[in-house]
Each structure stands twice: as C-alpha cells, then as structure tokens.
Tab-separated table of C-alpha atoms in Angstrom:
chain	number	residue	atom	x	y	z
Z	110	UNK	CA	110.360	211.666	105.381
Z	111	UNK	CA	113.664	213.312	105.513
Z	112	UNK	CA	117.095	211.711	106.804
Z	113	UNK	CA	119.226	213.444	109.090
Z	114	UNK	CA	121.944	214.940	107.172
Z	115	UNK	CA	125.240	216.056	109.336
Z	116	UNK	CA	125.887	219.256	107.079
Z	117	UNK	CA	123.029	220.429	108.710
Z	118	UNK	CA	124.547	220.719	112.009
Z	119	UNK	CA	127.648	222.022	110.308
Z	120	UNK	CA	125.656	224.852	108.714
Z	121	UNK	CA	123.979	225.796	112.518
Z	122	UNK	CA	127.489	226.174	113.957
Z	123	UNK	CA	129.265	228.288	111.261
Z	124	UNK	CA	125.899	230.856	111.196
Z	125	UNK	CA	126.359	230.630	114.826
Z	126	UNK	CA	129.833	231.862	114.445
Z	127	UNK	CA	129.048	234.053	111.842
Z	128	UNK	CA	126.131	235.740	114.453
Z	129	UNK	CA	128.706	236.099	117.431
Z	130	UNK	CA	130.728	237.951	115.037
Z	131	UNK	CA	128.002	240.617	114.122
Z	132	UNK	CA	127.562	240.430	118.135
Z	133	UNK	CA	123.827	239.016	118.066
Z	134	UNK	CA	122.788	236.750	120.958
Z	135	UNK	CA	119.761	234.627	120.375
Z	136	UNK	CA	118.736	231.885	123.448
Z	137	UNK	CA	116.212	229.275	122.216
Z	138	UNK	CA	115.307	226.354	124.474
Z	139	UNK	CA	112.049	225.493	123.265
Z	140	UNK	CA	110.230	221.983	122.797
Z	141	UNK	CA	110.010	222.327	119.458
Z	142	UNK	CA	112.160	224.850	116.932
Z	143	UNK	CA	109.086	225.806	115.122
Z	144	UNK	CA	108.137	227.921	117.813
Z	145	UNK	CA	111.491	229.848	117.513
Z	146	UNK	CA	111.572	230.864	114.336
Z	147	UNK	CA	109.634	233.673	113.694
Z	148	UNK	CA	111.968	235.435	116.360
Z	149	UNK	CA	115.328	233.894	114.410
Z	150	UNK	CA	114.528	234.959	111.248
Z	151	UNK	CA	114.742	238.363	112.098
Z	152	UNK	CA	117.945	237.950	112.575
Z	153	UNK	CA	119.233	235.577	109.959
Z	154	UNK	CA	116.814	234.230	107.024
Z	155	UNK	CA	119.830	231.695	106.536
Z	156	UNK	CA	119.411	230.258	110.225
Z	157	UNK	CA	115.780	230.283	110.274
Z	158	UNK	CA	115.670	227.727	107.025
Z	159	UNK	CA	118.215	225.493	108.668
Z	160	UNK	CA	116.478	225.284	111.990
Z	161	UNK	CA	113.390	224.377	110.243
Z	162	UNK	CA	115.474	221.204	108.305
Z	163	UNK	CA	116.631	220.652	111.538
Z	164	UNK	CA	113.631	220.614	113.327
Z	165	UNK	CA	111.714	218.407	110.480
Z	166	UNK	CA	115.017	216.060	110.385
Z	167	UNK	CA	114.927	215.372	114.195
Z	168	UNK	CA	111.390	215.725	115.064
Z	169	UNK	CA	110.871	213.297	117.489
Z	170	UNK	CA	113.901	214.888	119.666
Z	171	UNK	CA	113.320	217.556	121.477
Z	172	UNK	CA	116.291	219.811	120.512
Z	173	UNK	CA	117.859	222.785	121.929
Z	174	UNK	CA	119.541	225.251	119.854
Z	175	UNK	CA	121.710	227.778	121.661
Z	176	UNK	CA	123.212	230.604	119.530
Z	177	UNK	CA	125.291	232.861	121.214
Z	178	UNK	CA	128.826	235.373	120.391
Z	179	UNK	CA	130.164	233.533	123.143
Z	180	UNK	CA	132.430	230.470	122.372
Z	181	UNK	CA	132.296	229.436	125.807
Z	182	UNK	CA	128.324	228.956	125.899
Z	183	UNK	CA	128.848	226.954	122.586
Z	184	UNK	CA	131.132	224.652	123.085
Z	185	UNK	CA	129.395	224.185	126.637
Z	186	UNK	CA	126.364	222.911	124.647
Z	187	UNK	CA	128.274	220.853	122.221
Z	188	UNK	CA	127.770	223.315	119.242
Z	189	UNK	CA	132.033	224.301	119.152
C-alpha cells in the first residue's frame, strides 16, 4: 500500500495552473477518480498519472478534483 506524499497535491496544483494558462477547463466531481482519468488523459497525460497516484494513495476517500483556468474556483476548492 502506498503512502500519501504531499508532493502529489503540489503536482496537481502545478498542473492545474499549467492547464489554466493554456485555457483548458476540465471539471470532475466523481466518487472515484479512476472514472475520470480517461477524459483527462487527452488533455494532460502527466495529470492523469498524478491523479492515478493520488487516487491510489487516497482510495479510502472520495476526492473531488477541480481543474480550472479560474483561480477563484481553484481557491474555493482549496487547491490554491
């Protein structure tokens, strides 16, 4: 079983900012992030890998990941 590494969330925030700069918007609210990775992979393979790692380490939880080009939305969901 893998342990949660804080750098994973840092990578997600960094990738979210990169996507925002490219004016992409992907909104995901799912019970399992595995259901979401197929849609995201076409936008960012690196983000897909990061989400898979995050989902594996947080498998007991029901995470909601919001990736947006809007800083206000990100901060509302605790990603900034």
